[in-house]
Short mmCIF file of C-alpha atoms (C1' of nucleotides) in Angstrom, two decimals:
data_model
loop_
_atom_site.label_atom_id
_atom_site.label_comp_id
_atom_site.label_asym_id
_atom_site.label_seq_id
_atom_site.Cartn_x
_atom_site.Cartn_y
_atom_site.Cartn_z
CA UNK A 287 -0.13 -0.08 0.25
CA UNK A 288 1.33 3.62 -0.76
CA UNK A 289 2.23 5.97 1.75
CA UNK A 290 1.21 9.54 1.67
CA UNK A 291 -1.79 11.69 2.11
CA UNK A 292 -5.18 9.36 1.34
CA UNK A 293 -6.89 12.51 0.21
CA UNK A 294 -4.38 13.36 -2.53
CA UNK A 295 -5.74 10.12 -4.34
CA UNK A 296 -9.02 10.34 -3.79
CA UNK A 297 -11.39 12.08 -6.21
CA UNK A 298 -12.78 15.65 -4.87
CA UNK A 299 -16.36 16.12 -5.86
CA UNK A 300 -16.89 18.24 -8.91
CA UNK A 301 -19.49 20.53 -7.27
CA UNK A 302 -16.53 21.21 -4.54
CA UNK A 303 -13.78 22.04 -7.55
CA UNK A 304 -16.19 24.18 -9.38
CA UNK A 305 -16.74 26.24 -6.33
CA UNK A 306 -13.43 26.53 -5.61
CA UNK A 307 -12.19 29.51 -7.59
CA UNK A 308 -15.36 30.97 -6.12
CA UNK A 309 -14.00 31.11 -2.85
CA UNK A 310 -10.66 31.79 -4.42
CA UNK A 311 -11.99 35.32 -6.08
CA UNK A 312 -14.11 36.20 -2.96
CA UNK A 313 -10.55 35.52 -0.95
CA UNK A 314 -8.81 38.33 -3.26
CA UNK A 315 -10.99 40.81 -2.95
CA UNK A 316 -11.10 40.52 0.89
CA UNK A 317 -7.45 40.30 0.85
CA UNK A 318 -7.45 43.68 -1.11
CA UNK A 319 -9.70 44.98 1.83
CA UNK A 320 -6.90 44.25 4.06
CA UNK A 321 -8.35 40.81 5.85
CA UNK A 322 -5.81 38.73 7.23
CA UNK A 323 -7.88 35.88 8.59
CA UNK A 324 -11.38 34.82 7.40
CA UNK A 325 -13.77 32.42 9.27
CA UNK A 326 -16.30 29.93 7.21
CA UNK A 327 -19.09 31.22 8.74
CA UNK A 328 -17.94 34.73 7.17
CA UNK A 329 -17.56 33.48 4.09
CA UNK A 330 -20.66 31.19 3.95
CA UNK A 331 -22.58 34.50 4.91
CA UNK A 332 -20.92 36.68 2.26
CA UNK A 333 -21.33 34.23 -0.58
CA UNK A 334 -24.92 33.18 0.60
CA UNK A 335 -23.80 29.13 0.88
CA UNK A 336 -23.91 26.74 3.72
CA UNK A 337 -21.01 27.44 6.40
CA UNK A 338 -20.47 23.29 6.65
CA UNK A 339 -19.81 23.21 2.70
CA UNK A 340 -17.47 26.07 2.99
CA UNK A 341 -15.36 23.89 5.54
CA UNK A 342 -15.83 20.62 3.94
CA UNK A 343 -14.56 22.21 0.60
CA UNK A 344 -11.72 23.60 2.01
CA UNK A 345 -10.73 20.68 3.63
CA UNK A 346 -10.01 19.09 0.44
CA UNK A 347 -6.79 21.39 0.14
CA UNK A 348 -3.91 20.91 2.96
CA UNK A 349 -4.85 24.27 4.57
CA UNK A 350 -6.43 24.09 8.21
CA UNK A 351 -8.06 26.67 9.98
CA UNK A 352 -7.66 28.26 13.28
CA UNK A 353 -10.46 27.72 15.63
CA UNK A 354 -12.15 30.86 16.95
CA UNK A 355 -10.05 32.91 13.91
CA UNK A 356 -10.44 30.94 10.85
CA UNK A 357 -8.73 30.69 7.98
CA UNK A 358 -5.44 32.76 7.23
CA UNK A 359 -6.15 34.52 4.08
CA UNK A 360 -2.67 34.77 2.24
CA UNK A 361 -1.76 31.04 2.76
CA UNK A 362 -5.19 29.82 1.73
CA UNK A 363 -5.33 31.96 -1.47
CA UNK A 364 -1.79 30.04 -2.23
CA UNK A 365 -3.03 26.91 -1.55
CA UNK A 366 -6.11 27.18 -3.70
CA UNK A 367 -4.51 28.64 -6.35
CA UNK A 368 -1.78 25.72 -6.27
CA UNK A 369 -4.69 23.23 -5.58
CA UNK A 370 -6.43 24.26 -8.80
CA UNK A 371 -3.69 24.07 -10.94
CA UNK A 372 -3.66 28.28 -11.58
CA UNK A 373 -0.11 28.69 -10.59
CA UNK A 374 1.63 26.85 -13.09
CA UNK A 375 1.02 27.74 -16.80
CA UNK A 376 -0.09 24.65 -18.90
CA UNK A 377 0.45 24.74 -22.89
CA UNK A 378 -2.87 23.86 -25.32
CA UNK A 379 -3.67 23.66 -28.54
CA UNK A 380 -7.26 24.99 -29.91
CA UNK A 381 -8.78 23.04 -32.78
CA UNK A 382 -11.46 24.54 -34.50
CA UNK A 383 -11.04 28.73 -35.09
CA UNK A 384 -14.54 29.19 -35.67
CA UNK A 385 -16.71 31.75 -34.01
CA UNK A 386 -16.35 30.47 -30.71
CA UNK A 387 -12.82 29.25 -31.41
CA UNK A 388 -11.95 32.67 -32.23
CA UNK A 389 -13.90 34.19 -29.14
CA UNK A 390 -11.85 31.73 -26.82
CA UNK A 391 -8.32 32.91 -28.51
CA UNK A 392 -9.16 36.55 -27.64
CA UNK A 393 -9.73 35.85 -23.85
CA UNK A 394 -6.41 36.31 -22.43
CA UNK A 395 -8.05 35.56 -18.97
CA UNK A 396 -7.05 31.91 -19.50
CA UNK A 397 -3.72 32.37 -19.17
CA UNK A 398 -4.02 34.27 -16.05
CA UNK A 399 -5.83 30.99 -14.97
CA UNK A 400 -3.08 28.62 -16.07
CA UNK A 401 -3.89 27.81 -19.63
CA UNK A 402 -1.89 29.06 -22.50
CA UNK A 403 -2.89 28.44 -26.04
CA UNK A 404 0.50 28.30 -28.12
CA UNK A 405 -1.44 27.35 -31.59
CA UNK A 406 -4.50 26.44 -33.26
CA UNK A 407 -5.87 24.44 -35.80
CA UNK A 408 -8.19 24.30 -38.48
CA UNK A 409 -8.54 23.56 -42.29
CA UNK A 410 -10.51 26.33 -43.43
CA UNK A 411 -7.74 28.15 -45.87
CA UNK A 412 -9.09 31.58 -44.98
CA UNK A 413 -7.83 31.22 -41.52
CA UNK A 414 -4.77 28.65 -41.83
CA UNK A 415 -1.57 30.90 -41.78
CA UNK A 416 -2.75 33.80 -40.36
CA UNK A 417 -2.71 34.36 -36.38
CA UNK A 418 -4.97 35.55 -33.46
CA UNK A 419 -3.76 37.56 -30.91
CA UNK A 420 -0.46 36.31 -31.44
CA UNK A 421 -1.34 32.62 -31.50
CA UNK A 422 -0.53 30.79 -35.11
CA UNK A 423 -3.16 28.76 -37.07
CA UNK A 424 -1.88 25.77 -38.79
CA UNK A 425 -3.42 23.42 -41.10
CA UNK A 426 -4.56 20.37 -38.83
CA UNK A 427 -2.56 18.06 -41.13
CA UNK A 428 0.47 19.65 -39.52
CA UNK A 429 -0.97 18.89 -35.70
CA UNK A 430 1.27 15.56 -35.77
CA UNK A 431 4.62 17.30 -36.52
CA UNK A 432 4.03 20.48 -34.33
CA UNK A 433 2.99 18.59 -31.31
CA UNK A 434 6.81 17.65 -30.64
CA UNK A 435 6.70 20.42 -28.14
CA UNK A 436 4.55 18.43 -26.18
CA UNK A 437 1.34 19.97 -25.13
CA UNK A 438 -0.79 17.64 -23.71
CA UNK A 439 -4.32 19.77 -23.34
CA UNK A 440 -6.75 20.51 -26.42
CA UNK A 441 -9.44 23.09 -26.70
CA UNK A 442 -12.32 21.48 -28.99
CA UNK A 443 -14.10 24.43 -30.83
CA UNK A 444 -15.28 22.49 -33.86
CA UNK A 445 -18.17 22.44 -35.34
CA UNK A 446 -20.54 19.92 -33.85
CA UNK A 447 -20.32 17.33 -37.24
CA UNK A 448 -16.56 17.21 -36.67
CA UNK A 449 -16.07 16.54 -33.33
CA UNK A 450 -15.51 13.11 -32.76
CA UNK A 451 -13.26 12.82 -36.06
CA UNK A 452 -11.24 15.66 -34.85
CA UNK A 453 -10.91 14.35 -31.34
CA UNK A 454 -9.66 11.20 -32.31
CA UNK A 455 -6.98 13.18 -34.26
CA UNK A 456 -6.11 15.00 -31.18
CA UNK A 457 -5.89 11.70 -29.07
CA UNK A 458 -3.59 10.21 -31.79
CA UNK A 459 -1.43 13.06 -31.54
CA UNK A 460 -0.63 13.00 -27.66
CA UNK A 461 -3.54 15.21 -25.82
CA UNK A 462 -4.34 13.83 -22.44
CA UNK A 463 -7.00 16.28 -21.77
CA UNK A 464 -9.87 17.81 -23.87
CA UNK A 465 -11.57 20.87 -23.09
CA UNK A 466 -14.78 20.22 -24.94
CA UNK A 467 -16.81 23.30 -26.18
CA UNK A 468 -18.99 21.06 -28.28
CA UNK A 469 -22.27 19.98 -27.43
CA UNK A 470 -21.46 16.37 -28.60
CA UNK A 471 -20.62 13.82 -26.00
CA UNK A 472 -17.37 12.44 -27.12
CA UNK A 473 -15.81 8.71 -27.10
CA UNK A 474 -12.24 8.52 -25.88
CA UNK A 475 -10.42 5.61 -23.78
CA UNK A 476 -10.11 6.04 -20.06
CA UNK A 477 -7.13 7.56 -19.65
CA UNK A 478 -8.22 10.94 -21.87
CA UNK A 479 -9.55 13.38 -19.47
CA UNK A 480 -12.60 15.32 -21.00
CA UNK A 481 -14.20 18.40 -19.42
CA UNK A 482 -17.33 19.46 -21.06
CA UNK A 483 -18.00 22.83 -21.03
CA UNK A 484 -20.78 23.68 -23.68
CA UNK A 485 -22.38 26.97 -23.47
CA UNK A 486 -25.50 25.90 -25.16
CA UNK A 487 -26.06 23.68 -22.30
CA UNK A 488 -25.74 26.31 -19.78
CA UNK A 489 -28.39 28.47 -21.80
CA UNK A 490 -30.76 25.80 -21.78
CA UNK A 491 -30.60 25.61 -18.08
CA UNK A 492 -31.16 29.43 -17.66
CA UNK A 493 -34.06 29.42 -20.30
CA UNK A 494 -35.89 26.58 -18.48
CA UNK A 495 -35.36 28.39 -15.24
CA UNK A 496 -36.58 31.52 -16.50
CA UNK A 497 -39.40 29.64 -17.68
CA UNK A 498 -40.56 27.99 -14.72
CA UNK A 499 -40.20 31.09 -12.42
CA UNK A 500 -42.63 33.35 -14.84
CA UNK A 501 -45.09 30.56 -15.09
CA UNK A 502 -45.11 30.29 -11.36
CA UNK A 503 -45.57 33.53 -10.77
CA UNK A 504 -48.60 34.30 -12.63
CA UNK B 109 -54.89 22.98 -6.55
CA UNK B 110 -54.07 23.97 -10.44
CA UNK B 111 -54.62 21.85 -13.21
CA UNK B 112 -52.58 21.00 -15.82
CA UNK B 113 -49.52 18.89 -16.20
CA UNK B 114 -47.53 18.19 -13.10
CA UNK B 115 -44.39 17.81 -15.11
CA UNK B 116 -44.59 21.31 -16.38
CA UNK B 117 -44.39 22.71 -12.75
CA UNK B 118 -42.06 20.48 -11.46
CA UNK B 119 -38.02 21.15 -11.81
CA UNK B 120 -36.12 19.58 -14.16
CA UNK B 121 -32.88 18.41 -12.68
CA UNK B 122 -30.25 20.23 -13.89
CA UNK B 123 -27.97 17.50 -15.11
CA UNK B 124 -30.72 16.25 -16.87
CA UNK B 125 -31.15 19.95 -18.79
CA UNK B 126 -27.61 19.82 -19.38
CA UNK B 127 -27.72 16.57 -21.10
CA UNK B 128 -30.34 17.58 -23.42
CA UNK B 129 -28.51 19.56 -25.88
CA UNK B 130 -26.08 16.83 -26.50
CA UNK B 131 -29.32 14.68 -27.28
CA UNK B 132 -30.04 16.89 -29.68
CA UNK B 133 -26.93 17.73 -31.34
CA UNK B 134 -27.19 13.84 -31.80
CA UNK B 135 -29.89 13.39 -32.73
CA UNK B 136 -29.58 16.17 -35.69
CA UNK B 137 -26.45 14.31 -37.18
CA UNK B 138 -28.51 11.18 -36.81
CA UNK B 139 -31.34 12.99 -38.79
CA UNK B 140 -28.42 14.37 -41.32
CA UNK B 141 -27.96 10.48 -41.95
CA UNK B 142 -31.64 9.74 -42.82
CA UNK B 143 -32.68 8.11 -39.50
CA UNK B 144 -36.22 8.37 -38.83
CA UNK B 145 -36.46 6.59 -35.89
CA UNK B 146 -33.87 6.16 -33.02
CA UNK B 147 -34.50 4.05 -29.81
CA UNK B 148 -32.95 5.02 -26.70
CA UNK B 149 -30.69 1.92 -26.26
CA UNK B 150 -29.07 3.00 -29.60
CA UNK B 151 -28.48 6.49 -28.43
CA UNK B 152 -27.03 5.36 -25.07
CA UNK B 153 -24.81 3.15 -27.07
CA UNK B 154 -23.87 5.51 -29.38
CA UNK B 155 -23.32 8.41 -26.73
CA UNK B 156 -21.86 6.19 -24.22
CA UNK B 157 -24.66 7.18 -21.47
CA UNK B 158 -26.72 4.40 -19.49
CA UNK B 159 -30.12 3.77 -21.53
CA UNK B 160 -32.59 4.34 -18.75
CA UNK B 161 -31.11 7.91 -18.37
CA UNK B 162 -32.10 8.72 -21.97
CA UNK B 163 -35.65 7.92 -21.27
CA UNK B 164 -35.47 9.34 -18.09
CA UNK B 165 -34.04 12.73 -19.51
CA UNK B 166 -36.37 12.49 -22.31
CA UNK B 167 -39.48 11.86 -20.31
CA UNK B 168 -39.32 15.39 -19.06
CA UNK B 169 -40.14 16.50 -22.56
CA UNK B 170 -43.68 15.58 -23.69
CA UNK B 171 -42.54 13.17 -26.62
CA UNK B 172 -43.00 9.52 -25.71
CA UNK B 173 -41.38 6.66 -27.58
CA UNK B 174 -42.87 3.55 -29.13
CA UNK B 175 -41.97 0.06 -27.86
CA UNK B 176 -39.87 -1.92 -29.97
CA UNK B 177 -39.53 1.27 -32.62
CA UNK B 178 -37.89 4.14 -30.27
CA UNK B 179 -38.50 7.99 -30.73
CA UNK B 180 -39.24 9.38 -33.91
CA UNK B 181 -36.21 11.80 -34.67
CA UNK B 182 -38.03 14.67 -36.38
CA UNK B 183 -40.87 15.60 -33.75
CA UNK B 184 -38.05 14.79 -30.77
CA UNK B 185 -35.67 17.37 -32.21
CA UNK B 186 -38.57 19.79 -32.43
CA UNK B 187 -39.86 19.04 -29.23
CA UNK B 188 -36.40 19.08 -27.43
CA UNK B 189 -35.51 22.61 -29.38
CA UNK B 190 -38.78 24.29 -28.23
CA UNK B 191 -38.61 22.81 -24.69
CA UNK B 192 -34.94 24.01 -24.29
CA UNK B 193 -36.44 27.51 -25.54
CA UNK B 194 -33.89 27.39 -28.55
CA UNK B 195 -37.03 28.16 -31.28
CA UNK B 196 -37.71 31.54 -29.90
CA UNK B 197 -34.84 34.03 -29.68
CA UNK B 198 -34.44 35.92 -26.60
CA UNK B 199 -32.77 39.11 -26.59
CA UNK B 200 -29.92 40.31 -24.35
CA UNK B 201 -27.36 42.86 -22.96
CA UNK B 202 -23.95 42.09 -22.41
CA UNK B 203 -22.18 43.70 -19.43
CA UNK B 204 -18.64 44.11 -19.36
CA UNK B 205 -16.66 44.86 -23.02
CA UNK B 206 -13.54 43.36 -21.81
CA UNK B 207 -11.75 40.36 -22.86
CA UNK B 208 -14.27 37.45 -22.58
CA UNK B 209 -17.05 39.76 -23.10
CA UNK B 210 -15.68 40.73 -26.51
CA UNK B 211 -14.86 37.13 -26.99
CA UNK B 212 -18.77 36.50 -26.73
CA UNK B 213 -19.72 38.87 -29.03
CA UNK B 214 -17.59 37.39 -31.80
CA UNK B 215 -19.76 34.24 -31.14
CA UNK B 216 -22.60 34.08 -33.23
CA UNK B 217 -23.17 30.41 -32.22
CA UNK B 218 -25.81 31.91 -29.43
CA UNK B 219 -27.93 33.26 -31.71
CA UNK B 220 -28.65 30.16 -33.22
CA UNK B 221 -29.22 28.74 -29.76
CA UNK B 222 -32.26 31.10 -29.45
CA UNK B 223 -29.77 34.52 -27.61
CA UNK B 224 -29.24 37.56 -29.48
CA UNK B 225 -26.95 40.15 -28.00
CA UNK B 226 -28.52 43.91 -29.11
CA UNK B 227 -26.42 45.96 -26.93
CA UNK B 228 -23.52 45.97 -24.37
CA UNK B 229 -22.45 48.19 -21.76
CA UNK B 230 -19.30 49.21 -20.33
CA UNK B 231 -17.34 51.85 -18.73
CA UNK B 232 -14.28 52.25 -20.57
CA UNK B 233 -14.12 55.31 -22.91
CA UNK B 234 -12.40 52.96 -25.31
CA UNK B 235 -14.94 50.69 -26.44
CA UNK B 236 -17.94 53.12 -25.48
CA UNK B 237 -19.52 54.34 -28.95
CA UNK B 238 -18.03 51.64 -31.19
CA UNK B 239 -19.67 48.52 -32.26
CA UNK B 240 -18.56 44.59 -32.09
CA UNK B 241 -20.14 42.43 -34.49
CA UNK B 242 -22.86 44.90 -35.23
CA UNK B 243 -23.65 45.23 -31.72
CA UNK B 244 -23.23 48.72 -30.30
CA UNK B 245 -21.56 49.38 -26.93
CA UNK B 246 -22.99 51.83 -24.57
CA UNK B 247 -21.81 53.37 -21.58
CA UNK B 248 -23.69 51.66 -18.53
CA UNK B 249 -25.09 54.91 -17.46
CA UNK B 250 -27.49 54.68 -20.30
CA UNK B 251 -28.66 51.28 -19.26
CA UNK B 252 -31.73 52.51 -17.82
CA UNK B 253 -32.86 54.78 -20.85
CA UNK B 254 -31.83 51.81 -23.50
CA UNK B 255 -33.84 49.13 -21.41
CA UNK B 256 -37.38 50.37 -22.47
CA UNK B 257 -37.20 47.76 -25.22
CA UNK B 258 -37.07 45.20 -22.82
CA UNK B 259 -34.52 42.77 -22.67
CA UNK B 260 -34.95 40.70 -19.55
CA UNK B 261 -31.72 38.72 -19.92
CA UNK B 262 -28.24 40.28 -18.88
CA UNK B 263 -24.81 38.37 -19.76
CA UNK B 264 -22.39 39.34 -16.78
CA UNK B 265 -18.56 39.74 -18.01
CA UNK B 266 -17.29 42.32 -15.89
CA UNK B 267 -14.04 42.15 -13.92
CA UNK B 268 -14.43 40.08 -10.45
CA UNK B 269 -14.28 43.42 -8.23
CA UNK B 270 -17.30 45.15 -10.13
CA UNK B 271 -19.49 42.19 -10.37
CA UNK B 272 -22.40 42.56 -7.45
CA UNK B 273 -22.39 46.19 -8.13
CA UNK B 274 -23.30 45.86 -12.22
CA UNK B 275 -25.62 43.15 -10.96
CA UNK B 276 -27.61 45.47 -8.83
CA UNK B 277 -27.46 47.71 -11.56
CA UNK B 278 -28.93 45.12 -13.98
CA UNK B 279 -31.90 43.94 -11.61
CA UNK B 280 -32.66 47.46 -11.36
CA UNK B 281 -32.82 48.07 -14.52
CA UNK B 282 -35.28 45.27 -15.19
CA UNK B 283 -33.04 41.86 -15.93
CA UNK B 284 -34.62 38.88 -14.61
CA UNK B 285 -32.05 36.38 -15.81
CA UNK B 286 -28.25 36.60 -15.26
CA UNK B 287 -26.04 34.63 -17.30
CA UNK B 288 -22.76 34.92 -15.00
CA UNK B 289 -19.56 34.48 -16.59
CA UNK B 290 -17.45 36.13 -13.20
CA UNK B 291 -16.03 33.66 -10.75
CA UNK B 292 -18.08 35.57 -8.26
CA UNK B 293 -21.34 33.94 -6.11
CA UNK B 294 -23.54 37.12 -7.06
CA UNK B 295 -26.43 38.11 -4.98
CA UNK B 296 -29.64 38.70 -5.98
CA UNK B 297 -33.38 38.36 -4.98
CA UNK B 298 -35.41 34.94 -5.41
CA UNK B 299 -37.16 36.08 -8.28
CA UNK B 300 -34.26 36.54 -10.54
CA UNK B 301 -32.46 33.77 -12.21
CA UNK B 302 -28.75 33.07 -12.12
CA UNK B 303 -27.08 30.70 -14.18
CA UNK B 304 -23.05 30.44 -13.31
CA UNK B 305 -20.67 29.69 -16.29
CA UNK B 306 -17.12 30.18 -14.75
CA UNK B 307 -14.79 29.02 -17.41
CA UNK B 308 -12.27 29.15 -14.83
CA UNK B 309 -14.26 26.59 -12.89
CA UNK B 310 -14.23 24.17 -15.43
CA UNK B 311 -10.72 24.52 -16.06
CA UNK B 312 -9.94 23.86 -12.43
CA UNK B 313 -11.69 20.78 -12.85
CA UNK B 314 -9.98 19.81 -16.08
CA UNK B 315 -6.48 20.26 -14.26
CA UNK B 316 -7.44 18.39 -11.10
CA UNK B 317 -8.82 15.38 -13.15
CA UNK B 318 -5.53 15.28 -15.07
CA UNK B 319 -3.43 15.66 -11.98
CA UNK B 320 -5.04 12.99 -10.36
CA UNK B 321 -4.88 11.14 -13.84
CA UNK B 322 -1.20 11.63 -13.80
CA UNK B 323 -0.51 10.53 -10.34
CA UNK B 324 -2.48 7.34 -10.26
CA UNK B 325 -0.88 5.95 -13.65
CA UNK B 326 2.69 6.03 -11.97
"C1'" DT C 236 -52.95 -16.28 -35.45
"C1'" DC C 237 -49.35 -16.71 -32.21
"C1'" DT C 238 -44.75 -16.31 -29.85
"C1'" DA C 239 -40.53 -14.33 -28.92
"C1'" DA C 240 -37.48 -10.36 -29.03
"C1'" DT C 241 -37.05 -5.57 -27.99
"C1'" DT C 242 -38.27 -1.50 -26.06
"C1'" DA C 243 -40.35 3.03 -23.28
"C1'" DA C 244 -41.73 3.69 -18.77
"C1'" DA C 245 -42.47 3.72 -13.55
"C1'" DG C 246 -40.85 3.07 -9.85
"C1'" DA C 247 -37.08 0.49 -6.33
"C1'" DA C 248 -32.69 0.64 -5.25
"C1'" DT C 249 -28.08 2.35 -5.07
"C1'" DA C 250 -24.88 6.12 -5.07
"C1'" DT C 251 -23.54 10.68 -4.56
"C1'" DA C 252 -23.68 15.21 -2.63
"C1'" DT C 253 -25.35 18.60 0.52
"C1'" DT C 254 -26.77 19.75 5.07
"C1'" DC C 255 -27.10 19.01 10.31
"C1'" DT C 256 -25.50 17.76 14.58
"C1'" DT C 257 -21.76 16.72 17.66
"C1'" DT C 258 -17.46 17.19 19.45
"C1'" DA C 259 -13.15 18.99 20.54
"C1'" DT C 260 -10.28 23.15 20.40
"C1'" DT C 261 -8.61 27.96 21.49
"C1'" DA C 262 -8.72 32.82 21.60
"C1'" DA C 263 -10.85 36.33 24.17
"C1'" DA C 264 -13.06 38.37 28.31
"C1'" DA C 265 -13.73 37.97 33.35
"C1'" DT D 293 -6.22 31.10 36.07
"C1'" DT D 294 -11.28 29.96 34.69
"C1'" DT D 295 -15.22 30.67 32.12
"C1'" DT D 296 -17.15 31.77 27.80
"C1'" DA D 297 -18.09 32.03 23.17
"C1'" DA D 298 -16.99 31.11 18.61
"C1'" DT D 299 -14.93 28.09 15.59
"C1'" DA D 300 -12.90 23.56 12.44
"C1'" DA D 301 -13.77 19.44 11.74
"C1'" DA D 302 -15.67 14.71 11.55
"C1'" DG D 303 -19.43 12.04 11.20
"C1'" DA D 304 -24.39 11.18 10.99
"C1'" DA D 305 -28.66 12.50 8.56
"C1'" DT D 306 -30.75 14.02 4.53
"C1'" DA D 307 -31.57 15.26 0.10
"C1'" DT D 308 -31.08 14.47 -5.05
"C1'" DA D 309 -29.51 11.62 -8.62
"C1'" DT D 310 -28.19 8.03 -11.10
"C1'" DT D 311 -28.45 3.54 -12.03
"C1'" DC D 312 -30.99 -0.96 -11.60
"C1'" DT D 313 -35.43 -3.81 -12.26
"C1'" DT D 314 -39.65 -4.97 -13.29
"C1'" DT D 315 -43.81 -4.16 -15.99
"C1'" DA D 316 -46.68 -3.73 -20.11
"C1'" DA D 317 -46.70 -2.97 -24.66
"C1'" DT D 318 -46.17 -3.92 -29.31
"C1'" DT D 319 -43.70 -5.21 -33.73
"C1'" DA D 320 -41.24 -8.55 -36.28
"C1'" DG D 321 -41.13 -12.84 -37.50
"C1'" DA D 322 -42.77 -18.26 -37.48
#
DNA sequence: TCTAATTAAAGAATATATTCTTTATTAAAA
DNA sequence: TTTTAATAAAGAATATATTCTTTAATTAGA
């Protein structure tokens, strides 16, 4: 049996992981206002969530709070950033320089959170050869050669019909994690990480909630 | 007690709602290939999910399948699109024309899924007065006047520090649903719908899964 | 016409996530 | 030094979502 912290190997629940960047941005604001310590009850009240959920979520990191004092703001921020992988910058390729792909290339916020797009790939001759925000766009056939540099993260923003095909190309070329912005459920081996972020799925949830609210208020 | 379909008033689970656009894009591809009928087991096998989950998810819509045949593709597509609110185009305002806001304005995919940005607001004199992809950008002070036209959906892409402030302005101006792209937990009254879509939260989940995978494979 | 195989749908069982409760700790005040 | 109040943390209870099981329907084939 391997030694080491059991927590490191156990899977952190996705809902908890998704909340962590919220704590992080909240803590950064608190730090700006000069706060040195902050308690879970305080965070919870401010953010409108359950206090025990805050402590449970934060317990997945290696930070421990102090009774009657709370957490030290600065170390907690540092721990969260490193725990979430925001401190080291990973390189990524983007596949599909259409409307959404172009949009993402314009967002430099990604680099701040540890992801730097170093090249993009497409088949459209109108975009191949150009650069967007300093990122060169190559024909997808060049991907296998280019991947010598070893990016293991791929951003998938191709049209729905090409999703699975491009996914296969990505995996064959050594991509280990796919950030999938298409609404397609792509199929990959177990060793490949897939993160689905379909904006339209979120839009669907919003429309539904809005519909339910407006029909119940009548 | 009100009459009418009980299902319409009961909240559809968010996970189910998020999967629906996936079914939709899958069905559209199937339709292109000439399929008229499709069974839940077939969909499930193709998408790598549980067959009963497919039927359960689809049962929230008013479509029923036929035993030994499955669902009719075309009516199912139509029902899903209308159920998800993709058939009618809602108008929206975008708040914060920074990096991410600009990016979203470039994505015309949104209109296709029922959301049309008709105006954007910011305070930066460098962008105020310009247009991006045909969308005019106004100073946020002009929001209250502009909102006579009655958009009730707002897209929030301001910097973290201004999130809550701009949220209040949005709600005061009549916004009923906020698509929040900031990692901040904004506070609003119960009657306002908030849909959180923090790209960085998804990034965090991906980094974590990648870390776990790479550490367990050694 | 009858039988067998396939399927949707409903409900039960399981798994997962969230919230509640208790306990032990400890800083601050008496 | 002692007491009190506030807190983190662990585990139990609850709520939620997913998966499994059963049932009934019905089409295709014998």
